[in-house]
Short mmCIF file of C-alpha atoms and ligand atoms in Angstrom, two decimals:
data_model
loop_
_atom_site.label_atom_id
_atom_site.label_comp_id
_atom_site.label_asym_id
_atom_site.label_seq_id
_atom_site.Cartn_x
_atom_site.Cartn_y
_atom_site.Cartn_z
CA UNK C 1 0.16 -0.15 -0.02
CA UNK C 2 1.49 3.25 -1.07
CA UNK C 3 1.61 6.26 1.66
CA UNK C 4 -0.26 8.95 -0.82
CA UNK C 5 0.95 10.63 -4.20
CA UNK C 6 3.48 12.77 -5.42
CA UNK C 7 3.43 15.19 -7.93
CA UNK C 8 6.41 17.42 -9.57
CA UNK C 9 7.13 19.43 -12.71
CA UNK C 10 9.77 20.58 -14.40
CA UNK C 11 10.00 23.12 -17.45
CA UNK C 12 11.38 21.59 -21.02
CA UNK C 13 14.73 22.80 -20.57
CA UNK C 14 16.74 19.90 -22.10
CA UNK C 15 19.54 18.24 -20.73
CA UNK C 16 19.19 18.14 -16.93
CA UNK C 17 22.08 19.58 -14.69
CA UNK C 18 23.53 18.67 -11.19
CA UNK C 19 21.08 21.14 -9.85
CA UNK C 20 17.91 19.72 -11.15
CA UNK C 21 19.41 16.01 -10.55
CA UNK C 22 20.50 16.94 -6.76
CA UNK C 23 17.66 19.16 -5.72
CA UNK C 24 14.67 17.46 -7.38
CA UNK C 25 15.40 14.27 -9.39
CA UNK C 26 16.90 12.41 -6.83
CA UNK C 27 14.09 12.64 -4.68
CA UNK C 28 11.66 11.88 -7.94
CA UNK C 29 13.39 8.73 -8.26
CA UNK C 30 13.51 8.12 -4.33
CA UNK C 31 9.75 8.60 -3.78
CA UNK C 32 8.83 6.02 -6.31
CA UNK C 33 9.24 3.57 -3.52
CA UNK C 34 6.33 4.52 -1.32
CA UNK C 35 4.37 6.91 -3.21
CA UNK C 36 2.19 6.95 -6.57
CA UNK C 37 4.39 9.44 -8.57
CA UNK C 38 3.18 11.46 -11.36
CA UNK C 39 5.95 13.67 -13.37
CA UNK C 40 4.92 16.35 -15.49
CA UNK C 41 6.84 18.38 -18.31
CA UNK C 42 5.64 21.79 -17.82
CA UNK C 43 5.34 22.93 -21.44
CA UNK C 44 2.69 25.52 -21.24
CA UNK C 45 4.82 27.14 -18.09
CA UNK C 46 7.85 27.38 -20.64
CA UNK C 47 5.57 29.73 -22.87
CA UNK C 48 5.66 32.23 -20.25
CA UNK C 49 9.05 33.56 -21.06
CA UNK C 50 8.37 33.12 -24.98
CA UNK C 51 12.14 32.34 -25.70
CA UNK C 52 13.16 29.32 -27.53
CA UNK C 53 9.79 27.70 -27.95
CA UNK C 54 11.15 26.06 -31.07
CA UNK C 55 13.44 23.96 -29.02
CA UNK C 56 10.37 22.50 -26.68
CA UNK C 57 10.02 19.58 -28.42
CA UNK C 58 13.62 18.51 -28.44
CA UNK C 59 14.11 19.75 -24.88
CA UNK C 60 11.18 17.78 -23.83
CA UNK C 61 12.81 14.58 -25.24
CA UNK C 62 16.20 15.24 -23.68
CA UNK C 63 14.71 15.93 -20.20
CA UNK C 64 12.72 12.94 -20.25
CA UNK C 65 15.37 10.90 -21.39
CA UNK C 66 17.64 12.18 -18.32
CA UNK C 67 14.81 11.30 -16.11
CA UNK C 68 14.29 7.96 -17.21
CA UNK C 69 17.99 7.08 -17.25
CA UNK C 70 18.09 8.50 -13.63
CA UNK C 71 15.62 5.94 -12.31
CA UNK C 72 12.12 7.26 -13.21
CA UNK C 73 10.34 3.85 -14.09
CA UNK C 74 6.90 4.03 -15.67
CA UNK C 75 7.13 0.14 -15.81
CA UNK C 76 6.70 0.26 -11.85
CA UNK C 77 3.57 2.40 -12.20
CA UNK C 78 4.81 6.04 -12.39
CA UNK C 79 3.07 8.62 -14.68
CA UNK C 80 5.56 10.85 -16.95
CA UNK C 81 3.57 13.24 -19.12
CA UNK C 82 3.34 16.59 -20.76
CA UNK C 83 1.23 19.34 -19.14
CA UNK C 84 -0.42 20.41 -22.38
CA UNK C 85 -1.75 16.96 -22.95
CA UNK C 86 -4.28 17.09 -20.33
CA UNK C 87 -6.08 20.21 -20.68
CA UNK C 88 -7.90 20.11 -17.53
CA UNK C 89 -5.20 21.73 -15.88
CA UNK C 90 -6.15 25.00 -17.85
CA UNK C 91 -9.66 24.97 -16.67
CA UNK C 92 -8.75 24.50 -13.23
CA UNK C 93 -5.96 27.19 -13.49
CA UNK C 94 -9.20 29.50 -14.38
CA UNK C 95 -10.86 28.46 -11.43
CA UNK C 96 -8.36 28.82 -9.01
CA UNK C 97 -7.61 32.09 -10.42
CA UNK C 98 -10.82 33.46 -9.08
CA UNK C 99 -9.85 32.77 -5.22
CA UNK C 100 -6.22 34.14 -5.86
CA UNK C 101 -5.75 37.88 -4.89
CA UNK C 102 -3.74 39.76 -7.78
CA UNK C 103 -1.72 41.39 -5.15
CA UNK C 104 -0.43 38.27 -3.58
CA UNK C 105 1.05 37.07 -7.19
CA UNK C 106 2.56 40.18 -8.03
CA UNK C 107 4.33 40.52 -4.48
CA UNK C 108 5.91 37.22 -4.98
CA UNK C 109 10.08 36.93 -5.17
CA UNK C 110 9.72 34.92 -8.20
CA UNK C 111 7.37 37.23 -9.88
CA UNK C 112 9.71 40.10 -9.32
CA UNK C 113 12.65 38.34 -10.42
CA UNK C 114 10.97 37.73 -13.59
CA UNK C 115 9.96 41.29 -14.13
CA UNK C 116 13.58 42.38 -13.76
CA UNK C 117 14.76 39.63 -16.34
CA UNK C 118 12.05 40.44 -19.21
CA UNK C 119 10.80 43.98 -18.33
CA UNK C 120 9.60 43.89 -21.92
CA UNK C 121 7.29 40.92 -21.42
CA UNK C 122 5.44 41.21 -18.44
CA UNK C 123 2.25 39.31 -19.55
CA UNK C 124 -0.81 38.04 -18.17
CA UNK C 125 0.56 34.36 -18.28
CA UNK C 126 3.59 35.44 -16.26
CA UNK C 127 1.50 36.83 -13.18
CA UNK C 128 -0.25 33.41 -13.09
CA UNK C 129 2.35 31.21 -13.28
CA UNK C 130 2.03 30.03 -9.58
CA UNK C 131 -1.62 29.57 -10.18
CA UNK C 132 -1.10 27.15 -12.65
CA UNK C 133 1.22 25.43 -10.88
CA UNK C 134 -1.30 25.32 -7.98
CA UNK C 135 -3.55 23.71 -10.63
CA UNK C 136 -0.91 21.06 -11.88
CA UNK C 137 -0.35 19.94 -8.10
CA UNK C 138 -3.77 19.96 -6.95
CA UNK C 139 -5.30 18.33 -9.89
CA UNK C 140 -3.70 15.27 -9.04
CA UNK C 141 -4.48 15.75 -5.35
CA UNK C 142 -0.94 15.52 -4.62
CA UNK C 143 0.31 15.18 -0.96
CA UNK C 144 3.89 15.54 -1.51
CA UNK C 145 5.94 17.72 -3.97
CA UNK C 146 9.58 17.15 -4.28
CA UNK C 147 11.33 20.38 -5.46
CA UNK C 148 14.40 22.57 -5.14
CA UNK C 149 14.24 25.18 -2.73
CA UNK C 150 13.60 28.06 -5.03
CA UNK C 151 10.59 26.90 -5.47
CA UNK C 152 9.50 27.16 -1.70
CA UNK C 153 7.25 30.49 -1.95
CA UNK C 154 5.53 28.83 -5.04
CA UNK C 155 4.72 25.83 -2.80
CA UNK C 156 3.74 27.96 0.22
CA UNK C 157 1.62 29.82 -2.26
CA UNK C 158 -0.29 26.47 -3.58
CA UNK C 159 -0.82 25.24 0.08
CA UNK C 160 -2.57 28.97 0.64
CA UNK C 161 -4.74 28.67 -2.61
CA UNK C 162 -5.88 25.41 -1.26
CA UNK C 163 -7.00 26.72 1.90
CA UNK C 164 -8.96 29.71 0.42
CA UNK C 165 -10.52 27.13 -2.29
CA UNK C 166 -11.65 24.66 0.44
CA UNK C 167 -12.76 27.41 2.84
CA UNK C 168 -15.22 28.88 -0.10
CA UNK C 169 -16.03 25.42 -1.38
CA UNK C 170 -15.39 22.58 1.03
CA UNK C 171 -12.75 20.10 1.38
CA UNK C 172 -12.11 19.03 -2.00
CA UNK C 173 -8.42 19.87 -2.71
CA UNK C 174 -5.45 18.65 -0.64
CA UNK C 175 -2.71 20.90 0.80
CA UNK C 176 0.46 19.51 -0.55
CA UNK C 177 3.88 19.34 1.38
CA UNK C 178 7.33 20.28 -0.30
CA UNK C 179 10.03 17.74 0.01
CA UNK C 180 13.50 19.00 -0.32
CA UNK C 181 17.00 16.77 -0.69
CA UNK C 182 19.95 17.35 1.68
CA UNK C 183 21.24 19.58 -1.23
CA UNK C 184 18.28 21.78 -2.14
CA UNK C 185 20.12 24.43 -3.56
CA UNK C 186 22.96 23.54 -6.16
CA UNK C 187 25.26 26.66 -7.28
CA UNK C 188 26.72 26.98 -10.68
CA UNK C 189 30.47 26.67 -11.77
CA UNK C 190 30.47 30.62 -10.93
CA UNK C 191 30.43 29.70 -7.32
CA UNK C 192 27.69 32.37 -6.95
CA UNK C 193 24.39 31.94 -8.62
CA UNK C 194 22.00 29.00 -8.29
CA UNK C 195 23.05 26.56 -11.08
CA UNK C 196 20.87 27.16 -14.01
CA UNK C 197 21.04 26.55 -17.87
CA UNK C 198 19.92 30.09 -18.58
CA UNK C 199 23.21 31.38 -16.86
CA UNK C 200 25.21 28.89 -18.44
CA UNK C 201 26.86 27.96 -15.32
CA UNK C 202 25.81 24.42 -15.30
CA UNK C 203 27.02 21.04 -15.35
CA UNK C 204 25.24 18.41 -17.61
CA UNK C 205 24.78 14.89 -16.05
CA UNK C 206 24.84 13.49 -19.77
CA UNK C 207 28.34 15.11 -20.20
CA UNK C 208 31.03 13.13 -21.57
CA UNK C 209 34.18 12.84 -19.43
CA UNK C 210 36.30 15.55 -21.40
CA UNK C 211 33.31 17.78 -20.70
CA UNK C 212 32.82 17.13 -16.99
CA UNK C 213 36.65 17.79 -16.53
CA UNK C 214 36.58 20.80 -18.26
CA UNK C 215 33.33 22.39 -16.58
CA UNK C 216 35.09 21.22 -13.02
CA UNK C 217 38.19 23.04 -13.92
CA UNK C 218 36.16 26.29 -14.48
CA UNK C 219 34.55 25.92 -11.08
CA UNK C 220 35.21 29.00 -8.63
CA UNK C 221 36.83 28.16 -5.26
CA UNK C 222 37.48 30.01 -2.36
CA UNK C 223 38.11 33.60 -3.60
CA UNK C 224 40.22 34.23 -0.88
CA UNK C 225 42.61 31.26 -1.63
CA UNK C 226 44.88 33.01 -4.60
CA UNK C 227 47.96 31.21 -4.31
CA UNK C 228 48.47 27.78 -4.01
CA UNK C 229 50.15 28.10 -0.38
CA UNK C 230 47.13 30.03 0.80
CA UNK C 231 45.10 28.00 2.99
CA UNK C 232 41.62 27.26 2.04
CA UNK C 233 38.12 27.65 3.41
CA UNK C 234 36.13 24.43 2.57
CA UNK C 235 32.96 25.71 4.17
CA UNK C 236 32.73 28.74 1.32
CA UNK C 237 34.04 26.46 -1.34
CA UNK C 238 31.38 24.72 -4.00
CA UNK C 239 33.86 22.17 -5.26
CA UNK C 240 34.17 20.95 -1.45
CA UNK C 241 30.35 20.96 -1.21
CA UNK C 242 30.18 18.73 -4.42
CA UNK C 243 32.78 16.63 -2.90
CA UNK C 244 30.22 15.76 0.14
CA UNK C 245 27.88 14.24 -2.41
CA UNK C 246 30.35 12.77 -4.76
CA UNK C 247 33.34 11.70 -3.04
CA UNK C 248 33.48 8.80 -0.19
CA UNK C 249 33.36 10.07 3.27
CA UNK C 250 36.98 9.00 4.63
CA UNK C 251 38.46 10.96 1.60
CA UNK C 252 36.18 13.99 2.29
CA UNK C 253 37.51 14.45 5.65
CA UNK C 254 41.11 14.14 4.16
CA UNK C 255 40.41 16.54 1.36
CA UNK C 256 39.03 19.02 4.17
CA UNK C 257 42.14 18.93 6.48
CA UNK C 258 44.33 19.11 3.25
CA UNK C 259 42.43 22.15 2.09
CA UNK C 260 43.04 24.07 5.46
CA UNK C 261 46.74 23.54 5.37
CA UNK C 262 47.10 23.99 1.82
CA UNK C 263 48.43 20.41 1.76
CA UNK C 264 46.18 20.31 -1.31
CA UNK C 265 45.85 22.79 -4.32
CA UNK C 266 42.37 23.65 -5.76
CA UNK C 267 43.51 22.06 -8.95
CA UNK C 268 44.25 18.67 -7.57
CA UNK C 269 41.09 18.90 -5.86
CA UNK C 270 39.13 19.59 -8.42
CA UNK C 271 40.52 16.74 -10.51
CA UNK C 272 39.83 14.38 -7.72
CA UNK C 273 36.14 15.70 -7.84
CA UNK C 274 35.56 15.42 -11.92
CA UNK C 275 37.06 11.88 -11.74
CA UNK C 276 34.26 10.77 -9.15
CA UNK C 277 31.47 12.56 -11.14
CA UNK C 278 32.72 10.69 -14.10
CA UNK C 279 32.56 7.45 -11.96
CA UNK C 280 29.45 8.50 -10.35
CA UNK C 281 27.68 9.17 -13.92
CA UNK C 282 28.93 6.56 -15.58
CA UNK C 283 25.89 3.99 -15.00
CA UNK C 284 23.57 6.96 -16.03
CA UNK C 285 25.11 7.74 -19.33
CA UNK C 286 25.32 4.09 -20.11
CA UNK C 287 21.49 3.65 -19.43
CA UNK C 288 20.82 6.99 -21.38
CA UNK C 289 22.62 5.87 -24.40
CA UNK C 290 20.71 2.38 -24.15
CA UNK C 291 17.39 4.17 -23.90
CA UNK C 292 18.23 6.45 -26.67
CA UNK C 293 18.47 3.58 -29.28
CA UNK C 294 14.41 3.45 -29.52
CA UNK C 295 13.80 6.71 -30.58
CA UNK C 296 10.30 6.27 -30.06
CA UNK C 297 10.50 5.14 -26.15
CA UNK C 298 10.11 8.59 -24.72
CA UNK C 299 7.15 9.35 -26.60
CA UNK C 300 5.50 6.15 -26.13
CA UNK C 301 6.10 6.75 -22.40
CA UNK C 302 4.48 10.41 -22.74
CA UNK C 303 1.53 9.29 -24.58
CA UNK C 304 0.63 6.47 -21.94
CA UNK C 305 1.15 8.93 -19.36
CA UNK C 306 -1.24 11.13 -20.71
CA UNK C 307 -3.99 8.68 -20.92
CA UNK C 308 -3.26 7.82 -17.09
CA UNK C 309 -2.62 11.16 -15.98
CA UNK C 310 -6.11 12.35 -17.61
CA UNK C 311 -8.03 9.31 -15.70
CA UNK C 312 -7.25 11.28 -12.64
CA UNK C 313 -7.54 14.71 -14.11
CA UNK C 314 -10.95 14.02 -15.21
CA UNK C 315 -12.34 12.68 -11.87
CA UNK C 316 -10.93 15.70 -9.82
CA UNK C 317 -12.09 18.21 -12.14
CA UNK C 318 -15.50 16.86 -11.97
CA UNK C 319 -15.37 17.10 -8.17
CA UNK C 320 -14.18 20.75 -8.60
CA UNK C 321 -17.20 21.64 -11.16
CA UNK C 322 -19.67 20.30 -8.44
CA UNK C 323 -18.36 22.16 -5.64
CA UNK C 324 -18.07 25.49 -7.10
CA UNK C 325 -21.31 25.04 -8.25
CA UNK C 326 -21.10 25.16 -12.26
CA UNK C 327 -24.16 24.03 -13.53
P1 LIG N 401 13.71 24.17 -13.73
O1 LIG N 401 14.32 23.43 -14.57
O2 LIG N 401 13.69 25.32 -13.20
O3 LIG N 401 12.24 23.87 -14.33
O4 LIG N 401 13.67 23.25 -12.37
C1 LIG N 401 13.17 21.74 -12.37
C2 LIG N 401 13.40 21.38 -11.13
O5 LIG N 401 14.77 21.38 -10.38
C3 LIG N 401 12.73 22.06 -9.84
O6 LIG N 401 11.98 21.40 -8.54
C4 LIG N 401 13.85 23.29 -9.34
O7 LIG N 401 13.66 23.49 -7.78
C5 LIG N 401 15.03 22.21 -9.08
N1 LIG N 401 16.58 22.87 -9.61
C6 LIG N 401 16.66 23.44 -10.72
N2 LIG N 401 18.11 24.40 -10.40
C7 LIG N 401 18.40 23.98 -9.27
C8 LIG N 401 19.65 24.47 -8.26
N3 LIG N 401 20.37 24.99 -8.76
N4 LIG N 401 19.62 23.67 -7.09
C9 LIG N 401 18.75 22.84 -6.71
N5 LIG N 401 17.42 22.58 -7.40
C10 LIG N 401 17.39 22.94 -8.53
N1 LIG N 402 8.08 26.31 -11.32
C1 LIG N 402 8.50 25.07 -11.33
C2 LIG N 402 9.94 25.44 -11.98
O1 LIG N 402 10.38 26.43 -12.56
C3 LIG N 402 8.14 24.13 -12.39
C4 LIG N 402 6.59 23.31 -11.81
C5 LIG N 402 5.53 23.86 -12.67
C6 LIG N 402 6.18 22.72 -10.93
N2 LIG N 402 4.44 23.02 -11.99
C7 LIG N 402 4.74 22.64 -11.13
C8 LIG N 402 6.98 21.95 -9.90
C9 LIG N 402 4.18 21.53 -10.22
C10 LIG N 402 6.69 21.14 -8.92
C11 LIG N 402 4.90 20.97 -9.02
O2 LIG N 402 11.02 24.76 -11.46
#
């Protein structure tokens, strides 16, 4: 007997990076053991920025291939689908928008950030982004939502909408809990910003070993450590934080001590990290290229996923329609 339902979504950004993996996908995979899981490619959300829409199809393919290679398993019941293939979400979005105060949307830090990024395209869809996200989650009555910590305000917002909706119309929707990994925010190779494809500070999971070495070599370490003989501060070093994830614990202790006494330099430290990354990701790359030998597989998974998602969506939207009193 499963403990409940998990839902998560991600914009079709193509090949996934270490941030996506450590912040979200790791939990997508782990939660499959005890929950019914639903994972969604949120293509409508991607339209809010109106950039790169010509890539939506390839990037959907590349992203889902990464998910499957990382261990998301439709054969065990997990539903993987594309948001726009289950149009009930747009109806729920409209209904939820009626219980959403506009001021709350425009005050969200994520909205303000988008306005800074695209001041010439502050469209209606962009303001409603979190309402569509709330519709995604509540259409499947999800109990748990694995996401990176950058989504915390969106999750809190969804919980508020659910409370307001249920207060007005009765206990129909489920209030979801966010679920974070031990590394809920991964920094990019610049060591400052969140790892993200749009900042080109990312490391792709599917990288070939040479590419992994090259990207790790570019990583910014402790800025105060300028000469090889300067002692380092592992607690402020992004390379060290990744050693914590990819390097065996005994070795991590040694690296920490050697960094503090300048016993090891950054170049060597990065080389060790890259080696460990290559080893860690080898089974992933192997599985990815195996799955890619059948170019239809991803689309078959998504077609089947949409059918199964619709079965749930139709039922919940019917409950919602009745609750709000639509004739
Ligand atoms: P996105 O590609 O922005 O749609 O994100 C997909 C998922 O990965 C979301 O759950 C994000 O919170 C998570 N994520 C993206 N970038 C990072 C990062 N740098 N650190 C941790 N989690 C991340
Ligand atoms: N806003 C999320 C992001 O940018 C993507 C997303 C859309 C999502 N709908 C969701 C995440 C539902 C979790 C649940 O990463």
